[in-house]
XYZ file of C-alpha atoms in Angstrom:
610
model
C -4.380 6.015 11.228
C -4.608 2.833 13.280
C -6.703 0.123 11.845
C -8.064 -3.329 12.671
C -10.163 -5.400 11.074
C -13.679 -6.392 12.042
C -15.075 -10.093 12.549
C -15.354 -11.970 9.364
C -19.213 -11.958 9.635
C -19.899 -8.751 10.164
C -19.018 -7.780 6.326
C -21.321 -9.099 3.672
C -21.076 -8.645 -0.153
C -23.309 -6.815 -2.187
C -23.650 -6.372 -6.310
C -21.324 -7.113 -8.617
C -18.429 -8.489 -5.681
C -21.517 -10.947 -4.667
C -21.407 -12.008 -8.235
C -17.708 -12.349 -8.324
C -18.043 -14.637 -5.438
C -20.904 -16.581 -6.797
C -18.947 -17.164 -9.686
C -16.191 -18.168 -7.776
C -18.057 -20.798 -5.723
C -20.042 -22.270 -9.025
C -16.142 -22.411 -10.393
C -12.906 -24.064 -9.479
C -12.772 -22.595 -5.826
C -16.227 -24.491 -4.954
C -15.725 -27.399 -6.155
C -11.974 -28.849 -5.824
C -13.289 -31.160 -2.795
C -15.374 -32.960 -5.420
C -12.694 -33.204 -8.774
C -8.897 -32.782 -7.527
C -7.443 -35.349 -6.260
C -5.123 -33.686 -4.143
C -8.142 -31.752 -2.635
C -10.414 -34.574 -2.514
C -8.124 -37.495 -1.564
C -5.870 -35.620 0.655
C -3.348 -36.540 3.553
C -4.924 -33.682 5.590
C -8.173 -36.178 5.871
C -6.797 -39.309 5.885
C -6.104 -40.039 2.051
C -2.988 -41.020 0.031
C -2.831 -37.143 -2.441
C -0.781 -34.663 -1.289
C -0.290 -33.642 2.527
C 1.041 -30.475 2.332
C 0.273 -26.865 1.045
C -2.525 -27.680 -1.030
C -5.638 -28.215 1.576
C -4.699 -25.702 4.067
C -4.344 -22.826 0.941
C -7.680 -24.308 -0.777
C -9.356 -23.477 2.709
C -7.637 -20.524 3.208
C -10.229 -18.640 0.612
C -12.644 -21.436 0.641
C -13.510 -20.508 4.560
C -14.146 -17.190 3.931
C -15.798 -17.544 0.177
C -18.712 -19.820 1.840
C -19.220 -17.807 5.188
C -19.275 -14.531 2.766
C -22.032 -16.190 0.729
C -23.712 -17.730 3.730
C -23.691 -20.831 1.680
C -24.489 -24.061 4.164
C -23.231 -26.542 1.910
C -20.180 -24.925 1.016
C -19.655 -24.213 4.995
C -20.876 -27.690 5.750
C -18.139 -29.249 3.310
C -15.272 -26.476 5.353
C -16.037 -27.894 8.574
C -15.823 -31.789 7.395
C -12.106 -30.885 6.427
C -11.697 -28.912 9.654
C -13.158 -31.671 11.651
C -10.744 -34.362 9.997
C -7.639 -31.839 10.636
C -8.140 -31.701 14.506
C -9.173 -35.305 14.670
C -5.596 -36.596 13.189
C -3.701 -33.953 15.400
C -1.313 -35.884 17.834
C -1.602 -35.603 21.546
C 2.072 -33.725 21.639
C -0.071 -31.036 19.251
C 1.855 -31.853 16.118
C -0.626 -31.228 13.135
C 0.553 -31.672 9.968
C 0.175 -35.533 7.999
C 3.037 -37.422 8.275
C 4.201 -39.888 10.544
C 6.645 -38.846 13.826
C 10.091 -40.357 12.056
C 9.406 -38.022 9.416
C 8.930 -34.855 11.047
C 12.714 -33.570 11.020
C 12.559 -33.832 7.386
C 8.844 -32.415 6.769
C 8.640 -29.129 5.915
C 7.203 -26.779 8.371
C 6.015 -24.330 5.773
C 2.493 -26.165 6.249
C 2.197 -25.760 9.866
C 2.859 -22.284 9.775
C -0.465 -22.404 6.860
C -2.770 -24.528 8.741
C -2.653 -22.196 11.797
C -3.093 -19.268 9.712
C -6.044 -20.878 7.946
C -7.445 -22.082 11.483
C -7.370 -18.689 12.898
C -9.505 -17.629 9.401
C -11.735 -20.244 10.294
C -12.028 -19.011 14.082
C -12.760 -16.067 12.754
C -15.768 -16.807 10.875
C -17.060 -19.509 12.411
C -16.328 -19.115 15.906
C -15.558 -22.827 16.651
C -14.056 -23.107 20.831
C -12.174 -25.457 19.561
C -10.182 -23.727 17.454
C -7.662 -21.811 20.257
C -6.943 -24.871 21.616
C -5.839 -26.673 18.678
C -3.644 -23.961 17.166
C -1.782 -23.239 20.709
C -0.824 -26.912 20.588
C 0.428 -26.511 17.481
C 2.572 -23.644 17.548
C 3.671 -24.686 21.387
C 4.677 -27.867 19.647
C 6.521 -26.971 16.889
C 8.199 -24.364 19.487
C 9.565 -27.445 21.847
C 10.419 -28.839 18.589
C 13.081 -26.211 17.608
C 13.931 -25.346 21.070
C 15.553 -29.244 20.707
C 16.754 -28.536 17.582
C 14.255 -31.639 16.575
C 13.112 -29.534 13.823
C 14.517 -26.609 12.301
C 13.483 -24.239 8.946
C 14.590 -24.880 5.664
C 13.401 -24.332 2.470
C 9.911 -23.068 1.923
C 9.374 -22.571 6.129
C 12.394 -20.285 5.934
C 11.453 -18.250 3.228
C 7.940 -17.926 4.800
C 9.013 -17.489 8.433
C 6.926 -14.874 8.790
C 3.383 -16.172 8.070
C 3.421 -18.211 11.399
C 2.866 -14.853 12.793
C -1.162 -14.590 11.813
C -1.673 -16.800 13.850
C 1.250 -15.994 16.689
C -0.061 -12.414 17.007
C -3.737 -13.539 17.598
C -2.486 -15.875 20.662
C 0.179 -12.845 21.643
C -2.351 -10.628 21.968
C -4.857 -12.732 24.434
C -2.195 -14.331 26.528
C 1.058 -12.732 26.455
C 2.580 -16.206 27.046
C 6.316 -15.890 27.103
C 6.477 -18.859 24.805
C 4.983 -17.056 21.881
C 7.666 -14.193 22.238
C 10.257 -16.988 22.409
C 9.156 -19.308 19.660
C 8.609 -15.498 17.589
C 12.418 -14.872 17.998
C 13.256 -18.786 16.742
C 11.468 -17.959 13.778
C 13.361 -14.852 12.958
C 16.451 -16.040 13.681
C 16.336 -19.552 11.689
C 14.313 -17.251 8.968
C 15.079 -15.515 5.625
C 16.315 -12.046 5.915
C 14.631 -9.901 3.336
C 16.024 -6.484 4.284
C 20.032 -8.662 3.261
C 18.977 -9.501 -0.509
C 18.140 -6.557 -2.160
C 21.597 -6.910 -4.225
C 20.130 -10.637 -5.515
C 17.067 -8.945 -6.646
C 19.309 -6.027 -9.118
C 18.538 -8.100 -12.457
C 16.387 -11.341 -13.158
C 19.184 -14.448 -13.105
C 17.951 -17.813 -15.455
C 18.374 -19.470 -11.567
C 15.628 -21.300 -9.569
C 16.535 -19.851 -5.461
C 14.711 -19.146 -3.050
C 15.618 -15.701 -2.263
C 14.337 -14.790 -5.824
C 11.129 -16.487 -5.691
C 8.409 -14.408 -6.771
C 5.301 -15.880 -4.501
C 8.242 -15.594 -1.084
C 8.617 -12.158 -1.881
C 5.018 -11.134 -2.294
C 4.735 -12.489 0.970
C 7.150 -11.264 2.083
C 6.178 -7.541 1.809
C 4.513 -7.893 5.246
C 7.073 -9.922 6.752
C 7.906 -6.696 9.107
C 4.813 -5.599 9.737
C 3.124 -8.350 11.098
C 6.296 -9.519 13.085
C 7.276 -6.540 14.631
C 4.969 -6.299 18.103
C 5.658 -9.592 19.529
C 9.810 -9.351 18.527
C 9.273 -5.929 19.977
C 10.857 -3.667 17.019
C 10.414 -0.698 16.058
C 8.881 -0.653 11.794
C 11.538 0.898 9.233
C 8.783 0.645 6.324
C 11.090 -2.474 5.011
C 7.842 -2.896 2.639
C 8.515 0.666 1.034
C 11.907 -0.049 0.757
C 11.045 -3.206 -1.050
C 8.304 -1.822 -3.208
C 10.275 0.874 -4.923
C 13.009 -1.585 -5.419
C 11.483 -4.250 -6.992
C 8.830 -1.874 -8.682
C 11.453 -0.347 -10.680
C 13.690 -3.132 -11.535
C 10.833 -6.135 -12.029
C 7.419 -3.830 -11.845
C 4.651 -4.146 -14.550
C 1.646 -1.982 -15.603
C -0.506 -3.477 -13.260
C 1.129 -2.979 -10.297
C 2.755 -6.676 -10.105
C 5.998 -8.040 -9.939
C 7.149 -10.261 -12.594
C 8.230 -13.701 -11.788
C 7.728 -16.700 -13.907
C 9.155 -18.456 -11.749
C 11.565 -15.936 -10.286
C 12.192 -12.384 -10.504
C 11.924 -11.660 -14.489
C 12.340 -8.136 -14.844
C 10.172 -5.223 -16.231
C 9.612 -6.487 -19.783
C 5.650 -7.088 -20.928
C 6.206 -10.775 -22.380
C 7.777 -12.174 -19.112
C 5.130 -13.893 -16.115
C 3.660 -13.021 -13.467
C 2.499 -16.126 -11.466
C -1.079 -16.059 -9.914
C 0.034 -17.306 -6.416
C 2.358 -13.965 -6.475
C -1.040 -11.898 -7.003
C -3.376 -13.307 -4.521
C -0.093 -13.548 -2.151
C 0.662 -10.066 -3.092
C -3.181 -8.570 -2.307
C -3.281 -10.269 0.974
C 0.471 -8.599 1.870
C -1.350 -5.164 1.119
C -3.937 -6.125 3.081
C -2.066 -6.786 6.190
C -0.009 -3.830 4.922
C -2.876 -1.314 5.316
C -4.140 -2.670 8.715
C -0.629 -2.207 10.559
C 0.010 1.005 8.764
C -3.136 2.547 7.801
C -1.103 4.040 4.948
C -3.612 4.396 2.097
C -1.611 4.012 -0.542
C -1.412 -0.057 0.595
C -4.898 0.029 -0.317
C -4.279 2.221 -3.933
C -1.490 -1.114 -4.458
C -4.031 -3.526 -3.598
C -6.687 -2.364 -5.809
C -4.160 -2.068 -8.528
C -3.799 -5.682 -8.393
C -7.129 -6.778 -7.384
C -9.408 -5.003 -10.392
C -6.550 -5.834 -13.087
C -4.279 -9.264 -12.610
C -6.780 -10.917 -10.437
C -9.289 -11.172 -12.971
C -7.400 -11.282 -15.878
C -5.329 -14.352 -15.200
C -8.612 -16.839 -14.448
C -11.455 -17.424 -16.871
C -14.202 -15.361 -16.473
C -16.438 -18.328 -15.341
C -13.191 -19.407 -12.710
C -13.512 -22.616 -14.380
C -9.716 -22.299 -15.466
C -6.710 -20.143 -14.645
C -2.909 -19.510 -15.885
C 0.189 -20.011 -13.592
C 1.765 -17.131 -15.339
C 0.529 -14.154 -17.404
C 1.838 -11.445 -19.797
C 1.059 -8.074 -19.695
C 1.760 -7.982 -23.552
C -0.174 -11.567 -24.433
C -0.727 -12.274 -28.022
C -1.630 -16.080 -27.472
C -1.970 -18.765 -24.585
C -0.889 -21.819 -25.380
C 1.509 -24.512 -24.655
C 5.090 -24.126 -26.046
C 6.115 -26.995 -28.172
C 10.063 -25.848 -27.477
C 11.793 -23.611 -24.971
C 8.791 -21.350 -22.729
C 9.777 -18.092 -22.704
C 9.522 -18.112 -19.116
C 12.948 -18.269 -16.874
C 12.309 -21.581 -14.698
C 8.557 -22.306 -15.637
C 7.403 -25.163 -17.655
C 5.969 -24.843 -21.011
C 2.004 -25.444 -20.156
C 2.646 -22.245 -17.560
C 0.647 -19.733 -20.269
C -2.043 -22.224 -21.115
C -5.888 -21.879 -19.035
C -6.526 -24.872 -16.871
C -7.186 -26.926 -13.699
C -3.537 -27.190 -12.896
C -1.120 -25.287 -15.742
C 2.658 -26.159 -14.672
C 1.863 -26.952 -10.814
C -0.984 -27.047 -8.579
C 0.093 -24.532 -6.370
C -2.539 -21.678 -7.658
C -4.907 -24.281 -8.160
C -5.559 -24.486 -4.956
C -4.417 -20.897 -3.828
C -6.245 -18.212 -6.197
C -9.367 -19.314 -3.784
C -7.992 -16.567 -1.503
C -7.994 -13.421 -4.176
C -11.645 -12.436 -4.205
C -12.422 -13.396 -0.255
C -9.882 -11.376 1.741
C -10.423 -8.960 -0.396
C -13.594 -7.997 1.694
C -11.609 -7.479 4.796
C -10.567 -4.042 3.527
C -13.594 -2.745 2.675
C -14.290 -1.561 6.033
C -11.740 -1.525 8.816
C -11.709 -0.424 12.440
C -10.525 3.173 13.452
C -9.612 4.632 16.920
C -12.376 6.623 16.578
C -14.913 5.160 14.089
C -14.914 3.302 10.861
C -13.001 3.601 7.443
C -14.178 2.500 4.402
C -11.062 1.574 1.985
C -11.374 -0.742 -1.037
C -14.677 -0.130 -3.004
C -16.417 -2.975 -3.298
C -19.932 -2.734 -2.616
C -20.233 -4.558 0.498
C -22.199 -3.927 4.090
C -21.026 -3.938 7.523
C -22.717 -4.537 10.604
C -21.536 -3.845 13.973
C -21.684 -2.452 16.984
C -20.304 1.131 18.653
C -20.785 2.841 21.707
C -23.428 0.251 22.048
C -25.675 1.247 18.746
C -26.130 -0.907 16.107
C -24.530 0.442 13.132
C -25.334 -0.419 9.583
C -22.504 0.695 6.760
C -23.951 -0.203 3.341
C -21.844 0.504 -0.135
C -23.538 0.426 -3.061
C -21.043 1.351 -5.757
C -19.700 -0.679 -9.815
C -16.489 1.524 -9.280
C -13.820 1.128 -10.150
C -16.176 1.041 -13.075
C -18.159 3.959 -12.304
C -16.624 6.734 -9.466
C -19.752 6.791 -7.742
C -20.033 5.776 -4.078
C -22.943 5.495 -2.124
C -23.130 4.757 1.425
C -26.329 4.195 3.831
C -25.650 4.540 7.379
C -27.949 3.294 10.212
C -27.784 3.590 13.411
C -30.202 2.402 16.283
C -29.276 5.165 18.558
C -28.004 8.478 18.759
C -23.953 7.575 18.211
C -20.975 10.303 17.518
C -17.971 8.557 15.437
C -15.575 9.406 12.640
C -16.614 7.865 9.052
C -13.365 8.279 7.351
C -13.406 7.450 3.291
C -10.186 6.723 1.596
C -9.629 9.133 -1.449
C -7.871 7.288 -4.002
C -4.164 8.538 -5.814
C -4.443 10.193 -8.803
C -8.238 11.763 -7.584
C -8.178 15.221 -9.226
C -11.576 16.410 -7.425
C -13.792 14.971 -4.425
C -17.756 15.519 -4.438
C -19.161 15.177 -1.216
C -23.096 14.954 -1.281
C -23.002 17.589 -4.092
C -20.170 19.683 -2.914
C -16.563 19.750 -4.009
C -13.909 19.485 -0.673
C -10.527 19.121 -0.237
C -9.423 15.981 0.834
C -5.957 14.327 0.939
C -5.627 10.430 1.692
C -9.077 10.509 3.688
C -12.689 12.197 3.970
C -13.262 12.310 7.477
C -16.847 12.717 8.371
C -17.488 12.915 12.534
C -20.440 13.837 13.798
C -23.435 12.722 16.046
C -25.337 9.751 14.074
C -28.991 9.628 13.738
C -31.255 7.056 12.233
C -30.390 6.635 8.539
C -28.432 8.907 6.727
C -26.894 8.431 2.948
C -23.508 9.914 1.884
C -22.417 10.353 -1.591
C -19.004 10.583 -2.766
C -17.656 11.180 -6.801
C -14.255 11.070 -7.578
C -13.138 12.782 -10.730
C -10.628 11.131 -12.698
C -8.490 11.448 -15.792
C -6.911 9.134 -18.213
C -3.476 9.260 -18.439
C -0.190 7.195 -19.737
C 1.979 5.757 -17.920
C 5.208 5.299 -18.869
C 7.115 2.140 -19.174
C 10.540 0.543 -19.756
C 11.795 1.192 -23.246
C 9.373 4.142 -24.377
C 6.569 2.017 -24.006
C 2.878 3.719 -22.500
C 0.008 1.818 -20.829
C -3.419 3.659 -20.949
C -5.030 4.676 -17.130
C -7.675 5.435 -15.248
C -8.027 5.091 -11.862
C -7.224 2.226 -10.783
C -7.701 0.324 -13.782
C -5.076 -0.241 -16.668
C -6.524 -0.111 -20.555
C -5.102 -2.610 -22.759
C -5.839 -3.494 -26.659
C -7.994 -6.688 -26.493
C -7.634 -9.660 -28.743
C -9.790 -11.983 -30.469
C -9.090 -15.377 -29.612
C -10.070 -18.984 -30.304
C -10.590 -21.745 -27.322
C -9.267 -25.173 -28.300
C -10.628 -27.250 -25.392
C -8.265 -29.886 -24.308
C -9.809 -32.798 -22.211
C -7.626 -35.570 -20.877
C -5.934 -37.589 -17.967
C -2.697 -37.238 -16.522
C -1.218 -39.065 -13.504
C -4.823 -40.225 -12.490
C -5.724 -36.303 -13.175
C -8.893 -35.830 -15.188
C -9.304 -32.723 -17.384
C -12.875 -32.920 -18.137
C -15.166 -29.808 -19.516
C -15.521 -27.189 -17.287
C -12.117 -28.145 -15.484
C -10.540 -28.868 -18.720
C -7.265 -27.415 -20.045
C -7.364 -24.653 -23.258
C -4.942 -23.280 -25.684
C -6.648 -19.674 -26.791
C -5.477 -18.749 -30.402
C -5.509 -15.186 -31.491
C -7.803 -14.185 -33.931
C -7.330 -10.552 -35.171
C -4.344 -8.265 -35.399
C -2.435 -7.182 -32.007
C 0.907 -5.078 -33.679
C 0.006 -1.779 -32.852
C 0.877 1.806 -31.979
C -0.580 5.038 -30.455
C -0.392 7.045 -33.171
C -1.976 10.402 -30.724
C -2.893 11.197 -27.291
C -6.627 12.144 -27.883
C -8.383 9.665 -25.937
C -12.213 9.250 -25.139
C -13.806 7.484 -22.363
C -16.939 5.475 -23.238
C -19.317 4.338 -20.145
C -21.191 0.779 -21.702
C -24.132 -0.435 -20.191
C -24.027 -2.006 -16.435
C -23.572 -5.609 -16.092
C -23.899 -7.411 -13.205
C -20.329 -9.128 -13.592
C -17.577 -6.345 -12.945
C -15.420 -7.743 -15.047
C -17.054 -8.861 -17.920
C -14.796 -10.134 -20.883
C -17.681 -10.032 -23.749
C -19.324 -6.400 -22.792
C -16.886 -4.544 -20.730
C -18.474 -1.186 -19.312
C -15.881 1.084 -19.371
C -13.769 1.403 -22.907
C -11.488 4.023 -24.150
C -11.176 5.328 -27.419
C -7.797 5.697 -29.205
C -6.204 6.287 -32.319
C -3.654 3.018 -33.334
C -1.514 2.405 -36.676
C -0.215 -0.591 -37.117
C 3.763 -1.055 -36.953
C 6.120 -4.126 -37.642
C 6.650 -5.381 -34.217
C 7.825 -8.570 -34.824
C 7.901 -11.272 -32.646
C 10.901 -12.480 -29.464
C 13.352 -14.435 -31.559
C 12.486 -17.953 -31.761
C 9.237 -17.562 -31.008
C 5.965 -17.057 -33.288
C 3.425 -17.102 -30.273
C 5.237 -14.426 -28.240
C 5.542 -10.839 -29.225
C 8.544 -8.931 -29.346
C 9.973 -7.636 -25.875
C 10.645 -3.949 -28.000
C 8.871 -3.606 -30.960
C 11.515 -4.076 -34.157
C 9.860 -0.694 -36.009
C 8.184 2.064 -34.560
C 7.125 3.805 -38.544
C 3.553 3.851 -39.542
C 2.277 0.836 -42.469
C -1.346 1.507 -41.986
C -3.952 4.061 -42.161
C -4.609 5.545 -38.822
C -8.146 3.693 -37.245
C -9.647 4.123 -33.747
C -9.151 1.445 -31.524
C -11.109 0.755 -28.250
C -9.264 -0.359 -25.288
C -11.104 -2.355 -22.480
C -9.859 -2.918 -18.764
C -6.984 -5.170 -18.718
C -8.924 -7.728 -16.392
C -11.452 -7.829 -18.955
C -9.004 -9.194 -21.237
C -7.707 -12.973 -22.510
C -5.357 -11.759 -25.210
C -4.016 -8.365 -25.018
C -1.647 -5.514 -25.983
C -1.318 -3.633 -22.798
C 1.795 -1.648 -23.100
C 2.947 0.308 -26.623
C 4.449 2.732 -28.010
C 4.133 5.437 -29.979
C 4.051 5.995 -33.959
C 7.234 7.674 -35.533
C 6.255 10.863 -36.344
């Protein structure tokens, strides 16, 4: 199926996503242009902070967050950083802040960004200035290489392939031989993903960039979104990568460890946030140049589990890594257990280890909207439940798509259409993996990776769809099991203690709510399945998704406790492989909550001896 997606403002969030976002916007997100330096006194507008990443990927979900919310201030405050940007571009179209002796030697990672997060803006906003100032940008930084004034190294080597966001747009419109030349520059002087699969066989205690975990998220789409303008033909290099890296550095959740490189598959190594937001928005891209559905299975895999559960639930604070087996957070006094990460990298805060995510986990909850509903060839497709409303146009009618749904909490999905006029199109519904049954308005069908509902559109109309789902294990590295259902992964939550940690640093302020924590556990976490009888348990509705205190969804389970033991050296860090698997408790029952409700968790475990 060939997909597209619509204008940023014609999708609008509804329920518990609007609440995500709200949160979002009330938390870090909203309000780094008024406490981070690097945000607030940055290069990009004429400060002395940092002129580099962390502006354009701080707009890059900050855009979209305060169109989404139709939130003037918050739009007001986009376009005074916008406005600064294309005021301090140079007449040759060089955009990026530093001055023209430096330019060989800048890194053109962050011109490749700032287009990308222009065209985001152009999208929403619809500023006719915005065409204009990203064709000087990438025509400049094409004369640039074509002189050999400035070449890729480093980061814009690794990330070759994100100048194509924006390339493709300008492709598309103008067919300008330039873009096709400047395309094939990139490739060429670029990292080649398909050559490095041997680097990525086992984790190595090595900092490269070839085994960077937030390059290769990235890079899942690097095909895919490159392959029109160089004119190839797509060999599914994503797949290829996926099942790779999946079964060598996977996790539970559907991420790939990497704290900061690839770590392999055990549950007490990192995953680092940029590598989930990074990831998500490669599925996203993923499932509009494929329209394989199982992109969007992947991206709600990481979207309703490590999204959530590696920021605070107010998005006050966030980790640069997380654990899918995390007993505590806190800041290593000796050796982190991580591979090349620094020893605040497990603790909640404004800026844990680097201030990459900081300013990048703004994206996550966003983009995720622009796969709720997607463009078809001969209608609309509604992929990623969130509930959400669309408003466009076909054939000339106004059409209205409104979901009203709490799954992946619930399996319930309601839609309203509307339609001004009389209007025939295909309404095609994504049916997610692992759906045992489909219930369409009361009726069971047969369905594989879409419902596909065509017919002549009157007025309003409501369609309801139930999926039926099952819990089940999956099975992980070393006869380990994580609990599953639908999307969602179960894990064993934690009690834990916030120590609140306010200070400055480098002329950084930590000050409550954008203060640093160390989170204590409180109760016991070394435990085993001790059977396979579980029970699901549906808790009342809340009107945050993901709600750490009163989680909606829970599974019952029966649990002994074992001696696990703890990773040598450590007293803060679980074992990688539990030390005994024998019974020394009575058998209790446990209940496990979504892992993205969760601070401190067990997530994957194994069985009792019998």
């Amino acid at each position: 199926m060939h997909l597209e997606f619509f204008k940023g403002n014609e999708i609008k969030p509804l329920g518990w996503y609007k609440k995500q976002l709200k949160t979002e916007a009330h938390g870090l997100a909203g309000n780094l242009d008024k406490i981070w330096p690097d945000i607030k006194n940055s290069a990009w507008i004429g400060g002395d902070k940092e002129g580099w990443e962390r502006v354009p990927y701080w707009l890059d979900g900050f855009i979209p967050l305060a169109y989404l919310l139709d939130d003037e201030d918050m739009i007001n405050r986009a376009q005074k950083y916008i406005d600064a940007i294309i005021e301090r571009q140079c007449a040759d179209g060089w955009i990026c802040p530093c001055k023209e002796n430096e330019r060989s030697e800048y890194d053109v990672w962050a011109v490749f960004l700032i287009t990308k997060t222009l065209t985001v803006y152009y999208d929403y906003s619809g500023d006719e200035r915005i065409p204009e100032v990203i064709n000087k940008a990438l025509k400049n930084i094409y004369e640039l290489m074509l002189k050999g004034d400035v070449s890729l190294k480093e980061w814009g080597k690794a990330r070759w392939f994100e100048c194509f966001i924006s390339l493709n747009y300008f492709y598309k419109s103008t067919k300008d031989e330039w873009v096709k030349k400047l395309a094939m520059l990139l490739k060429e002087q670029g990292t080649d993903y398909s050559a490095l699969f041997e680097k990525w066989e086992r984790p190595i205690n090595e900092w490269t960039f070839e085994t960077h975990i937030v390059n290769i998220a990235m890079a899942f789409k690097a095909e895919a979104v490159s392959c029109d303008i160089l004119e190839e033909e797509y060999t599914g290099l994503a797949d290829k990568m996926w099942d790779f890296l999946n079964e060598r550095h996977g996790t539970a959740v559907g991420t790939i460890t990497g704290d900061e490189c690839l770590s392999g598959n055990s549950p007490i190594q990192g995953t680092e946030l940029c590598s989930v937001v990074e990831l998500m928005y490669s599925c996203e891209m993923l499932l509009k140049h494929t329209g394989d559905a199982k992109w969007a299975d992947r991206l709600e895999k990481a979207a309703f589990n490590a999204l959530p559960a590696t920021i605070s639930e107010d998005m006050w604070s966030h980790q640069y890594d997380q654990m899918v087996n995390q007993i505590e957070c806190v800041g290593f006094k000796g050796k982190p257990i991580f591979r090349t990460n620094g020893p605040e990298s497990h603790m909640f805060g404004l800026e844990p280890n680097y201030g990459c995510c900081t300013a990048n986990l703004a994206q996550g909850w966003p983009k995720l909207s622009t796969a709720a509903f997607m463009k078809t060839e001969n209608g609309i497709a509604s992929l990623v439940f969130i509930p959400s409303e669309l408003k466009t146009k076909i054939n000339g009618a106004d059409v209205s798509v409104k979901s009203e749904t709490l799954y992946p909490l619930r399996n319930k999905l309601e839609f309203t259409l509307t339609v001004s006029s009389n209007v025939e199109f295909d309404f095609a519904v994504r049916v997610p993996e692992k759906c045992k049954k489909v219930i369409l308005n009361g009726e069971d069908i047969s369905a594989n990776d879409y419902i596909h509902i065509k017919k002549l559109w009157s007025g309003t109309e409501k369609i309801i769809i139930e999926f039926c789902r099952e819990i089940s294990l999956l099975k992980r590295p070393n006869d380990l099991y994580a609990l599953s259902y639908g999307p969602l992964v179960f894990s064993l939550p934690i009690k834990g203690e916030w120590e609140k940690l306010e200070y400055t640093r480098n002329d950084v302020e930590r000050k409550y709510p954008y203060c640093d924590y160390n989170i204590f556990r409180k109760s016991d976490w070394n435990y085993a399945f001790s059977g396979n009888d579980f029970e699901l348990i549906e808790h009342p509705e809340t009107d945050l998704a993901f709600n750490k205190s009163e989680p909606m969804l829970r599974i019952k389970a029966k649990v002994q406790k074992i001696n696990w033991g703890y990773e040598d050296g450590y007293t803060n860090v679980c074992a990688k492989i539990p030390q005994s698997r024998k019974a020394v408790s009575e058998e209790e029952t446990a209940e496990f909550v979504p892992y993205g409700c969760t601070t401190l968790r067990m997530t994957e475990m194994p069985f009792t001896e019998e």
